[in-house]
Amino acid sequence: MTVSESAPALEELAERASALDTADPLATLRQRFVLPDGIVYLDGNSLGALPAAVPGALADGVHRQWGVGLIGSWNEHQWWQAPLRVGDAIGRLLGAAPGQTVAGDSTTVQLFNGLTAAARLRPGRRLLLTDPGHFPTDGYIADSVARLLGLEVRRVAVDDLPRCLAERGDEVAVAGYSPVDYRTGELHDMAAITRAVQDAGGLMLWDLCHATGALPVRLDKLGVDLAVGCGYKFLSGGPGAPAFIYVARRHQAAFDHPLTGWNGHADPFGLNGDYTPAPGVERARIGTPPILSLLALEAALTAFEGVGMEQVRAKSLSLTGYFIDCADTLLNGLGFTVVTPRDPHRRGSQVALRHPDAYALVRALAARGVIGDMRTPDLLRFGVNALYVSHRDMLTAVRHLREAVTRGEHRDPRLRQRATVT
Ligand SMILES: Cc1ncc(COP(=O)(O)O)c(C=O)c1O
């Protein structure tokens, strides 16, 4: 690399990366993924890399289970149980005992289901709380649920929640928040927020898209009411992988699902005209599940075998902390601001940098083999999946970023032209 870096500082960073990677107990897990040579992949918070177990599982699902087993595979290969089986496997990463998590549909659909059912569990309360900085779909769905049920949505930032709960807590039916801000990577205190909402008599629904597979969540221990999340980010289940919903056992008997599909019926093959919900979390099923996608997600989850979420968290914090150190040293004076909290207790599994030319810089980086992404208007995001990212990757990414900006690559008009997906 020809960039004019202070040699001793760079040497020190490189030595640190090498020492940290050598001591990394999770280093071999990278072999559980298929990553193209020469690529530094820091977009696993958007689309996880391909787990090595997935292609074989999909081929088996297609050729043997579907091709040979045909319809008999619903029983023979237990396709029917897949949403619950995969749900339980996800639940293990979330501190959820079996029988509370169902895999299927998209996060957006599961948000609709969870918010509606939560509001029905708190009749007479008319307030839905959501984060003004939430991923847009969360706010859109809260608005729609409120319109359907005649409720009111209030967008309340996490810092303003205590005041809102003090003023109108007795009206709150449900609060839907995300522990990790999808733009800045800020981590909120799940335990404190859950307690505050529940103390006011409301229910807590967490959107775990940026937490599942990235950090310990402890749903049962925190007494969370409901949670949803996706399968395609840190779980690496593939593009459009099934999402999930967690319904705490104590709420299941009264959980009134808004989408009363036949898969959630107590006797689905009785084909009755009247809907009777299944007794447990099965009532959170809807229609025929996407079996091939579930098989891919199930295989992807084997990448977590033998790995504790505490270990994943420790490595993730080491990676993001080291990335921030690299940025402080190598990007100093080049127009970047680290917006992700430096306090490890307040940091999710990504680092976001602010720069006015974020979009073109992310594209310049991609041309150099470093894949991150951007969030409008000016954030570069670097997601860190501790299962396949190394400290060396962090240093490589920051060095390329320094070189790209120093050479003015982001001024290339071709890189400034927007693509459909950013
Ligand atoms: C916090 C959060 N919720 C929801 C979604 C997306 O929902 P869906 O999986 O339905 O597209 C995202 C996508 O990035 C997200 O970051």
Tab-separated table of C-alpha atoms and ligand atoms in Angstrom:
chain	number	residue	atom	x	y	z
A	1	MET	CA	0.000	0.000	0.000
A	2	THR	CA	1.441	3.376	-0.974
A	3	VAL	CA	-0.478	5.516	1.429
A	4	SER	CA	1.601	7.868	3.571
A	5	GLU	CA	1.000	6.346	6.968
A	6	SER	CA	3.186	6.897	9.961
A	7	ALA	CA	5.261	3.732	9.820
A	8	PRO	CA	5.627	3.124	13.575
A	9	ALA	CA	1.905	3.670	14.211
A	10	LEU	CA	0.991	1.288	11.414
A	11	GLU	CA	3.494	-1.264	12.570
A	12	GLU	CA	2.086	-1.112	16.058
A	13	LEU	CA	-1.465	-1.609	14.738
A	14	ALA	CA	-0.365	-4.513	12.546
A	15	GLU	CA	1.409	-6.188	15.451
A	16	ARG	CA	-1.668	-5.800	17.603
A	17	ALA	CA	-3.892	-7.315	14.912
A	18	SER	CA	-1.563	-10.232	14.536
A	19	ALA	CA	-1.369	-10.850	18.298
A	20	LEU	CA	-5.145	-10.586	18.718
A	21	ASP	CA	-5.837	-12.915	15.795
A	22	THR	CA	-3.300	-15.449	17.032
A	23	ALA	CA	-4.932	-15.518	20.460
A	24	ASP	CA	-8.483	-15.580	19.024
A	25	PRO	CA	-10.307	-18.736	20.218
A	26	LEU	CA	-12.887	-18.311	17.435
A	27	ALA	CA	-10.394	-17.882	14.594
A	28	THR	CA	-11.058	-21.311	13.062
A	29	LEU	CA	-14.781	-20.600	12.696
A	30	ARG	CA	-14.027	-18.698	9.515
A	31	GLN	CA	-13.676	-22.110	7.881
A	32	ARG	CA	-17.389	-22.599	8.446
A	33	PHE	CA	-18.025	-19.896	5.820
A	34	VAL	CA	-17.386	-19.573	2.110
A	35	LEU	CA	-15.784	-16.204	1.517
A	36	PRO	CA	-14.225	-15.163	-1.781
A	37	ASP	CA	-10.448	-14.771	-1.665
A	38	GLY	CA	-9.194	-11.254	-1.206
A	39	ILE	CA	-12.486	-9.905	0.117
A	40	VAL	CA	-12.924	-8.225	3.499
A	41	TYR	CA	-16.601	-8.699	4.239
A	42	LEU	CA	-18.023	-6.149	6.667
A	43	ASP	CA	-21.649	-6.234	5.592
A	44	GLY	CA	-22.797	-9.247	7.603
A	45	ASN	CA	-25.151	-6.898	9.456
A	46	SER	CA	-27.043	-6.587	6.172
A	47	LEU	CA	-26.526	-9.959	4.459
A	48	GLY	CA	-24.474	-12.562	6.273
A	49	ALA	CA	-21.803	-14.485	4.360
A	50	LEU	CA	-22.565	-17.962	3.014
A	51	PRO	CA	-22.073	-20.698	5.623
A	52	ALA	CA	-20.274	-23.721	4.188
A	53	ALA	CA	-23.040	-26.048	5.417
A	54	VAL	CA	-25.771	-24.345	3.374
A	55	PRO	CA	-25.142	-25.488	-0.230
A	56	GLY	CA	-25.158	-29.179	0.754
A	57	ALA	CA	-28.259	-28.787	2.904
A	58	LEU	CA	-30.068	-27.037	0.075
A	59	ALA	CA	-28.975	-29.638	-2.464
A	60	ASP	CA	-30.233	-32.364	-0.139
A	61	GLY	CA	-33.492	-30.494	0.433
A	62	VAL	CA	-34.031	-30.132	-3.292
A	63	HIS	CA	-32.769	-33.422	-4.730
A	64	ARG	CA	-33.458	-35.994	-2.032
A	65	GLN	CA	-36.174	-34.516	0.158
A	66	TRP	CA	-38.240	-32.783	-2.516
A	67	GLY	CA	-37.138	-34.633	-5.677
A	68	VAL	CA	-37.305	-38.158	-4.290
A	69	GLY	CA	-39.371	-37.836	-1.108
A	70	LEU	CA	-41.981	-35.622	-2.786
A	71	ILE	CA	-44.934	-34.780	-0.567
A	72	GLY	CA	-44.029	-37.541	1.882
A	73	SER	CA	-41.179	-35.328	3.098
A	74	TRP	CA	-43.599	-33.269	5.175
A	75	ASN	CA	-43.529	-36.300	7.495
A	76	GLU	CA	-40.428	-38.233	6.459
A	77	HIS	CA	-38.099	-35.250	6.698
A	78	GLN	CA	-40.176	-33.398	9.259
A	79	TRP	CA	-40.813	-30.397	7.101
A	80	TRP	CA	-43.954	-29.714	9.095
A	81	GLN	CA	-41.937	-29.218	12.298
A	82	ALA	CA	-39.305	-26.992	10.625
A	83	PRO	CA	-40.657	-23.597	11.814
A	84	LEU	CA	-40.586	-24.794	15.436
A	85	ARG	CA	-37.300	-26.669	15.139
A	86	VAL	CA	-35.533	-23.694	13.553
A	87	GLY	CA	-37.293	-21.361	15.975
A	88	ASP	CA	-35.869	-23.300	18.917
A	89	ALA	CA	-32.391	-23.233	17.360
A	90	ILE	CA	-32.609	-19.440	17.060
A	91	GLY	CA	-34.022	-19.267	20.580
A	92	ARG	CA	-30.888	-20.977	21.901
A	93	LEU	CA	-28.851	-17.975	20.697
A	94	LEU	CA	-31.300	-15.610	22.368
A	95	GLY	CA	-31.496	-17.191	25.810
A	96	ALA	CA	-34.998	-18.485	25.062
A	97	ALA	CA	-36.044	-21.919	26.305
A	98	PRO	CA	-37.618	-24.187	23.665
A	99	GLY	CA	-41.253	-23.749	22.730
A	100	GLN	CA	-41.300	-19.954	22.505
A	101	THR	CA	-39.847	-19.110	19.104
A	102	VAL	CA	-41.228	-19.761	15.628
A	103	ALA	CA	-39.306	-19.141	12.411
A	104	GLY	CA	-41.098	-17.824	9.354
A	105	ASP	CA	-42.249	-14.871	7.295
A	106	SER	CA	-40.363	-11.565	7.295
A	107	THR	CA	-39.457	-9.309	10.196
A	108	THR	CA	-41.984	-6.807	8.914
A	109	VAL	CA	-44.789	-9.369	9.025
A	110	GLN	CA	-43.673	-10.566	12.458
A	111	LEU	CA	-43.646	-6.970	13.709
A	112	PHE	CA	-47.232	-6.640	12.574
A	113	ASN	CA	-48.160	-9.875	14.316
A	114	GLY	CA	-46.312	-9.029	17.510
A	115	LEU	CA	-47.517	-5.440	17.863
A	116	THR	CA	-51.127	-6.355	17.096
A	117	ALA	CA	-51.185	-9.303	19.468
A	118	ALA	CA	-49.463	-7.222	22.168
A	119	ALA	CA	-52.056	-4.470	21.858
A	120	ARG	CA	-54.793	-7.113	22.150
A	121	LEU	CA	-53.144	-8.385	25.335
A	122	ARG	CA	-53.484	-4.905	26.832
A	123	PRO	CA	-57.061	-3.876	26.027
A	124	GLY	CA	-57.993	-0.388	27.187
A	125	ARG	CA	-54.462	0.931	26.704
A	126	ARG	CA	-54.174	3.048	23.589
A	127	LEU	CA	-50.510	3.950	23.187
A	128	LEU	CA	-47.905	2.233	21.003
A	129	LEU	CA	-44.388	3.515	21.605
A	130	THR	CA	-41.705	3.274	18.973
A	131	ASP	CA	-38.296	4.809	18.384
A	132	PRO	CA	-38.139	7.826	16.024
A	133	GLY	CA	-34.757	6.450	14.904
A	134	HIS	CA	-36.090	2.965	14.339
A	135	PHE	CA	-35.620	1.160	11.030
A	136	PRO	CA	-38.511	2.621	9.003
A	137	THR	CA	-40.515	-0.593	8.681
A	138	ASP	CA	-40.984	-0.663	12.473
A	139	GLY	CA	-42.565	2.775	12.448
A	140	TYR	CA	-44.665	2.094	9.356
A	141	ILE	CA	-46.080	-1.074	10.896
A	142	ALA	CA	-46.757	0.621	14.246
A	143	ASP	CA	-48.729	3.309	12.381
A	144	SER	CA	-50.710	0.722	10.478
A	145	VAL	CA	-51.497	-1.334	13.584
A	146	ALA	CA	-52.622	1.845	15.322
A	147	ARG	CA	-54.931	2.704	12.419
A	148	LEU	CA	-56.407	-0.784	12.426
A	149	LEU	CA	-57.010	-0.907	16.172
A	150	GLY	CA	-57.812	2.758	16.789
A	151	LEU	CA	-54.652	3.370	18.837
A	152	GLU	CA	-52.089	6.146	18.942
A	153	VAL	CA	-48.392	5.887	18.078
A	154	ARG	CA	-45.842	8.004	19.879
A	155	ARG	CA	-42.291	8.130	18.618
A	156	VAL	CA	-40.194	8.455	21.742
A	157	ALA	CA	-36.390	8.321	21.758
A	158	VAL	CA	-34.874	5.912	24.271
A	159	ASP	CA	-33.543	8.812	26.362
A	160	ASP	CA	-37.065	10.295	26.605
A	161	LEU	CA	-38.760	7.031	27.561
A	162	PRO	CA	-38.612	7.600	31.345
A	163	ARG	CA	-40.374	10.964	30.979
A	164	CYS	CA	-42.998	9.549	28.619
A	165	LEU	CA	-43.636	6.591	30.906
A	166	ALA	CA	-43.936	8.898	33.917
A	167	GLU	CA	-46.505	11.036	32.099
A	168	ARG	CA	-48.516	8.457	30.137
A	169	GLY	CA	-47.238	5.063	31.281
A	170	ASP	CA	-50.709	3.838	32.248
A	171	GLU	CA	-51.812	4.243	28.612
A	172	VAL	CA	-48.943	2.245	27.100
A	173	ALA	CA	-49.988	-1.052	25.524
A	174	VAL	CA	-46.666	-1.959	23.945
A	175	ALA	CA	-43.248	-0.476	23.294
A	176	GLY	CA	-41.367	-1.707	20.218
A	177	TYR	CA	-37.652	-0.915	20.209
A	178	SER	CA	-34.399	-2.241	18.852
A	179	PRO	CA	-31.463	-2.831	21.204
A	180	VAL	CA	-28.998	-1.763	18.509
A	181	ASP	CA	-29.433	1.386	16.429
A	182	TYR	CA	-29.126	0.174	12.832
A	183	ARG	CA	-27.318	3.331	11.761
A	184	THR	CA	-24.955	4.255	14.590
A	185	GLY	CA	-24.539	0.830	16.190
A	186	GLU	CA	-25.459	2.267	19.600
A	187	LEU	CA	-26.530	-0.439	22.053
A	188	HIS	CA	-29.377	0.344	24.427
A	189	ASP	CA	-29.913	-1.160	27.870
A	190	MET	CA	-32.455	-3.909	27.163
A	191	ALA	CA	-32.892	-4.817	30.815
A	192	ALA	CA	-33.619	-1.258	31.975
A	193	ILE	CA	-35.997	-0.471	29.108
A	194	THR	CA	-37.883	-3.764	29.463
A	195	ARG	CA	-38.296	-3.159	33.197
A	196	ALA	CA	-39.434	0.448	32.774
A	197	VAL	CA	-42.086	-0.449	30.185
A	198	GLN	CA	-43.344	-3.408	32.185
A	199	ASP	CA	-43.391	-1.411	35.435
A	200	ALA	CA	-45.789	0.933	33.650
A	201	GLY	CA	-47.959	-2.081	32.794
A	202	GLY	CA	-47.045	-2.220	29.098
A	203	LEU	CA	-45.524	-5.034	27.084
A	204	MET	CA	-42.032	-4.978	25.618
A	205	LEU	CA	-41.413	-6.078	22.041
A	206	TRP	CA	-37.802	-6.089	20.856
A	207	ASP	CA	-36.752	-5.998	17.219
A	208	LEU	CA	-33.593	-8.103	17.392
A	209	CYS	CA	-32.464	-7.829	13.764
A	210	HIS	CA	-29.100	-6.343	14.766
A	211	ALA	CA	-28.645	-8.373	17.939
A	212	THR	CA	-29.504	-11.963	16.994
A	213	GLY	CA	-26.298	-13.925	16.569
A	214	ALA	CA	-24.262	-10.829	17.408
A	215	LEU	CA	-24.570	-10.523	21.183
A	216	PRO	CA	-26.123	-12.295	24.176
A	217	VAL	CA	-29.758	-11.280	24.545
A	218	ARG	CA	-31.177	-13.380	27.444
A	219	LEU	CA	-34.846	-13.058	26.538
A	220	ASP	CA	-36.126	-15.366	29.279
A	221	LYS	CA	-33.876	-13.920	31.954
A	222	LEU	CA	-34.929	-10.352	31.171
A	223	GLY	CA	-38.580	-11.379	31.136
A	224	VAL	CA	-39.108	-9.930	27.656
A	225	ASP	CA	-42.679	-10.288	26.402
A	226	LEU	CA	-42.204	-10.503	22.639
A	227	ALA	CA	-39.365	-10.299	20.173
A	228	VAL	CA	-38.884	-10.519	16.426
A	229	GLY	CA	-35.829	-10.569	14.198
A	230	CYS	CA	-34.457	-11.621	10.853
A	231	GLY	CA	-32.476	-14.614	9.665
A	232	TYR	CA	-30.316	-13.014	7.006
A	233	LYS	CA	-27.956	-10.743	8.971
A	234	PHE	CA	-25.801	-12.237	11.726
A	235	LEU	CA	-27.504	-15.634	11.354
A	236	SER	CA	-26.353	-15.846	7.731
A	237	GLY	CA	-29.512	-17.663	6.629
A	238	GLY	CA	-29.367	-16.196	3.112
A	239	PRO	CA	-31.109	-13.394	1.231
A	240	GLY	CA	-34.704	-13.097	2.431
A	241	ALA	CA	-34.198	-15.855	5.026
A	242	PRO	CA	-37.176	-16.533	7.307
A	243	ALA	CA	-37.590	-14.204	10.274
A	244	PHE	CA	-38.816	-15.269	13.724
A	245	ILE	CA	-41.124	-14.317	16.537
A	246	TYR	CA	-40.603	-15.066	20.237
A	247	VAL	CA	-43.695	-15.214	22.436
A	248	ALA	CA	-42.884	-15.634	26.133
A	249	ARG	CA	-44.573	-18.763	27.435
A	250	ARG	CA	-46.710	-16.831	29.926
A	251	HIS	CA	-48.402	-14.944	27.075
A	252	GLN	CA	-49.033	-17.849	24.743
A	253	ALA	CA	-52.454	-18.925	25.997
A	254	ALA	CA	-53.863	-15.421	25.473
A	255	PHE	CA	-51.824	-14.580	22.372
A	256	ASP	CA	-54.444	-13.571	19.819
A	257	HIS	CA	-52.637	-13.751	16.486
A	258	PRO	CA	-53.954	-11.328	13.871
A	259	LEU	CA	-53.162	-13.698	10.986
A	260	THR	CA	-55.174	-16.783	11.813
A	261	GLY	CA	-53.762	-19.108	9.192
A	262	TRP	CA	-54.419	-22.808	9.103
A	263	ASN	CA	-50.889	-23.727	10.247
A	264	GLY	CA	-51.610	-22.076	13.601
A	265	HIS	CA	-54.822	-24.044	14.114
A	266	ALA	CA	-55.042	-26.547	16.967
A	267	ASP	CA	-56.006	-29.215	14.414
A	268	PRO	CA	-54.631	-28.031	11.089
A	269	PHE	CA	-55.517	-31.200	9.210
A	270	GLY	CA	-59.022	-31.330	10.667
A	271	LEU	CA	-59.777	-28.570	8.145
A	272	ASN	CA	-62.525	-27.130	10.334
A	273	GLY	CA	-64.476	-24.045	9.384
A	274	ASP	CA	-63.801	-22.343	12.718
A	275	TYR	CA	-60.457	-21.193	13.963
A	276	THR	CA	-59.179	-22.660	17.219
A	277	PRO	CA	-55.610	-21.608	17.966
A	278	ALA	CA	-52.999	-24.233	18.782
A	279	PRO	CA	-52.218	-24.353	22.505
A	280	GLY	CA	-48.570	-23.248	22.557
A	281	VAL	CA	-46.274	-21.177	20.407
A	282	GLU	CA	-47.583	-23.164	17.403
A	283	ARG	CA	-50.318	-20.548	17.239
A	284	ALA	CA	-47.684	-18.138	15.957
A	285	ARG	CA	-47.482	-20.162	12.741
A	286	ILE	CA	-49.436	-18.813	9.795
A	287	GLY	CA	-49.435	-20.574	6.415
A	288	THR	CA	-47.311	-23.102	4.554
A	289	PRO	CA	-43.698	-22.406	5.518
A	290	PRO	CA	-40.872	-21.820	2.988
A	291	ILE	CA	-39.138	-25.162	3.533
A	292	LEU	CA	-36.077	-24.614	1.360
A	293	SER	CA	-35.354	-21.307	3.065
A	294	LEU	CA	-35.860	-22.891	6.471
A	295	LEU	CA	-33.455	-25.698	5.593
A	296	ALA	CA	-30.856	-23.128	4.524
A	297	LEU	CA	-31.313	-21.177	7.750
A	298	GLU	CA	-31.162	-24.349	9.827
A	299	ALA	CA	-27.871	-25.323	8.194
A	300	ALA	CA	-26.535	-21.786	8.665
A	301	LEU	CA	-27.194	-22.000	12.396
A	302	THR	CA	-24.793	-24.929	12.687
A	303	ALA	CA	-22.008	-22.352	12.286
A	304	PHE	CA	-22.754	-21.435	15.929
A	305	GLU	CA	-22.267	-24.992	17.194
A	306	GLY	CA	-19.975	-25.111	20.227
A	307	VAL	CA	-19.774	-21.328	20.409
A	308	GLY	CA	-21.108	-19.302	23.327
A	309	MET	CA	-22.697	-15.923	22.673
A	310	GLU	CA	-20.436	-14.480	25.398
A	311	GLN	CA	-17.435	-15.527	23.294
A	312	VAL	CA	-18.982	-14.003	20.190
A	313	ARG	CA	-19.591	-10.781	22.101
A	314	ALA	CA	-16.042	-10.638	23.479
A	315	LYS	CA	-14.545	-11.020	20.028
A	316	SER	CA	-16.999	-8.589	18.454
A	317	LEU	CA	-16.073	-5.916	21.007
A	318	SER	CA	-12.405	-6.569	20.452
A	319	LEU	CA	-12.891	-6.173	16.690
A	320	THR	CA	-14.968	-2.998	16.871
A	321	GLY	CA	-12.698	-1.474	19.526
A	322	TYR	CA	-9.672	-2.211	17.411
A	323	PHE	CA	-11.403	-0.793	14.305
A	324	ILE	CA	-12.052	2.448	16.183
A	325	ASP	CA	-8.380	2.609	17.222
A	326	CYS	CA	-7.357	2.112	13.580
A	327	ALA	CA	-9.755	4.876	12.504
A	328	ASP	CA	-8.435	7.233	15.181
A	329	THR	CA	-4.876	6.637	14.050
A	330	LEU	CA	-5.193	6.329	10.277
A	331	LEU	CA	-8.178	8.509	9.387
A	332	ASN	CA	-7.295	11.437	11.594
A	333	GLY	CA	-7.779	14.751	9.744
A	334	LEU	CA	-9.456	13.125	6.724
A	335	GLY	CA	-13.020	14.244	7.454
A	336	PHE	CA	-14.324	11.181	9.297
A	337	THR	CA	-16.137	11.062	12.634
A	338	VAL	CA	-16.633	7.852	14.597
A	339	VAL	CA	-20.311	7.915	15.552
A	340	THR	CA	-20.499	4.489	17.208
A	341	PRO	CA	-20.113	4.749	20.990
A	342	ARG	CA	-16.613	4.077	22.261
A	343	ASP	CA	-18.013	2.704	25.498
A	344	PRO	CA	-18.179	-1.078	24.911
A	345	HIS	CA	-21.346	-1.334	26.996
A	346	ARG	CA	-23.071	0.940	24.489
A	347	ARG	CA	-21.740	-0.609	21.292
A	348	GLY	CA	-23.434	-3.234	19.121
A	349	SER	CA	-21.548	-5.222	16.496
A	350	GLN	CA	-20.779	-2.554	13.932
A	351	VAL	CA	-18.815	0.651	13.549
A	352	ALA	CA	-20.300	3.644	11.758
A	353	LEU	CA	-18.229	6.531	10.453
A	354	ARG	CA	-19.685	9.831	9.305
A	355	HIS	CA	-18.274	11.405	6.149
A	356	PRO	CA	-20.034	13.685	3.643
A	357	ASP	CA	-18.997	11.378	0.757
A	358	ALA	CA	-20.074	8.171	2.465
A	359	TYR	CA	-21.792	6.704	-0.583
A	360	ALA	CA	-18.912	7.148	-3.028
A	361	LEU	CA	-16.413	6.010	-0.417
A	362	VAL	CA	-18.294	2.780	0.250
A	363	ARG	CA	-18.271	2.110	-3.481
A	364	ALA	CA	-14.588	2.965	-3.757
A	365	LEU	CA	-13.922	0.530	-0.933
A	366	ALA	CA	-15.961	-2.183	-2.649
A	367	ALA	CA	-13.828	-1.730	-5.775
A	368	ARG	CA	-10.862	-2.437	-3.503
A	369	GLY	CA	-12.421	-5.616	-2.100
A	370	VAL	CA	-13.682	-4.192	1.193
A	371	ILE	CA	-17.443	-4.571	1.463
A	372	GLY	CA	-19.304	-2.319	3.880
A	373	ASP	CA	-22.439	-0.300	3.271
A	374	MET	CA	-23.865	3.152	3.862
A	375	ARG	CA	-26.941	4.622	5.440
A	376	THR	CA	-28.209	7.864	4.108
A	377	PRO	CA	-27.161	10.597	4.196
A	378	ASP	CA	-23.585	10.294	5.390
A	379	LEU	CA	-22.827	7.094	7.346
A	380	LEU	CA	-20.410	4.362	6.331
A	381	ARG	CA	-21.325	1.156	8.188
A	382	PHE	CA	-18.965	-1.693	8.926
A	383	GLY	CA	-20.683	-4.741	10.374
A	384	VAL	CA	-18.620	-7.215	12.313
A	385	ASN	CA	-19.532	-10.900	12.432
A	386	ALA	CA	-17.147	-12.414	14.962
A	387	LEU	CA	-17.533	-15.835	13.335
A	388	TYR	CA	-15.659	-14.848	10.187
A	389	VAL	CA	-14.025	-11.447	10.621
A	390	SER	CA	-10.475	-10.922	11.903
A	391	HIS	CA	-8.554	-7.979	13.364
A	392	ARG	CA	-6.407	-8.084	10.258
A	393	ASP	CA	-9.590	-7.469	8.219
A	394	MET	CA	-10.286	-4.382	10.314
A	395	LEU	CA	-6.854	-2.939	9.646
A	396	THR	CA	-7.074	-3.755	5.933
A	397	ALA	CA	-10.437	-1.986	5.716
A	398	VAL	CA	-9.242	1.176	7.427
A	399	ARG	CA	-6.022	1.285	5.403
A	400	HIS	CA	-8.005	1.031	2.168
A	401	LEU	CA	-10.374	3.711	3.351
A	402	ARG	CA	-7.450	5.990	4.070
A	403	GLU	CA	-5.947	5.320	0.685
A	404	ALA	CA	-9.260	5.800	-1.171
A	405	VAL	CA	-9.935	9.155	0.442
A	406	THR	CA	-6.350	10.340	0.154
A	407	ARG	CA	-6.355	9.590	-3.556
A	408	GLY	CA	-9.738	11.279	-4.019
A	409	GLU	CA	-11.317	8.118	-5.450
A	410	HIS	CA	-14.676	9.183	-4.036
A	411	ARG	CA	-14.755	12.105	-6.456
A	412	ASP	CA	-15.115	9.748	-9.427
A	413	PRO	CA	-18.559	10.617	-10.904
A	414	ARG	CA	-19.229	6.935	-11.682
A	415	LEU	CA	-18.966	6.072	-7.993
A	416	ARG	CA	-21.344	8.865	-7.023
A	417	GLN	CA	-24.193	7.500	-9.166
A	418	ARG	CA	-26.738	5.754	-6.960
A	419	ALA	CA	-27.564	2.058	-7.390
A	420	THR	CA	-30.974	0.643	-6.366
A	421	VAL	CA	-29.754	-1.082	-3.216
A	422	THR	CA	-27.372	0.908	-1.065
B	1	LIG	C1	-34.113	-3.182	12.789
B	1	LIG	C2	-34.668	-3.713	11.515
B	1	LIG	N1	-35.944	-4.162	11.472
B	1	LIG	C3	-36.463	-4.667	10.334
B	1	LIG	C4	-35.713	-4.724	9.177
B	1	LIG	C5	-36.224	-5.253	7.871
B	1	LIG	O1	-37.360	-5.987	7.915
B	1	LIG	P1	-37.576	-7.144	6.818
B	1	LIG	O2	-36.663	-8.261	7.218
B	1	LIG	O3	-39.004	-7.445	6.891
B	1	LIG	O4	-37.158	-6.572	5.496
B	1	LIG	C6	-34.393	-4.275	9.193
B	1	LIG	C7	-33.588	-4.347	7.945
B	1	LIG	O5	-32.452	-4.033	7.862
B	1	LIG	C8	-33.875	-3.754	10.371
B	1	LIG	O6	-32.617	-3.298	10.402
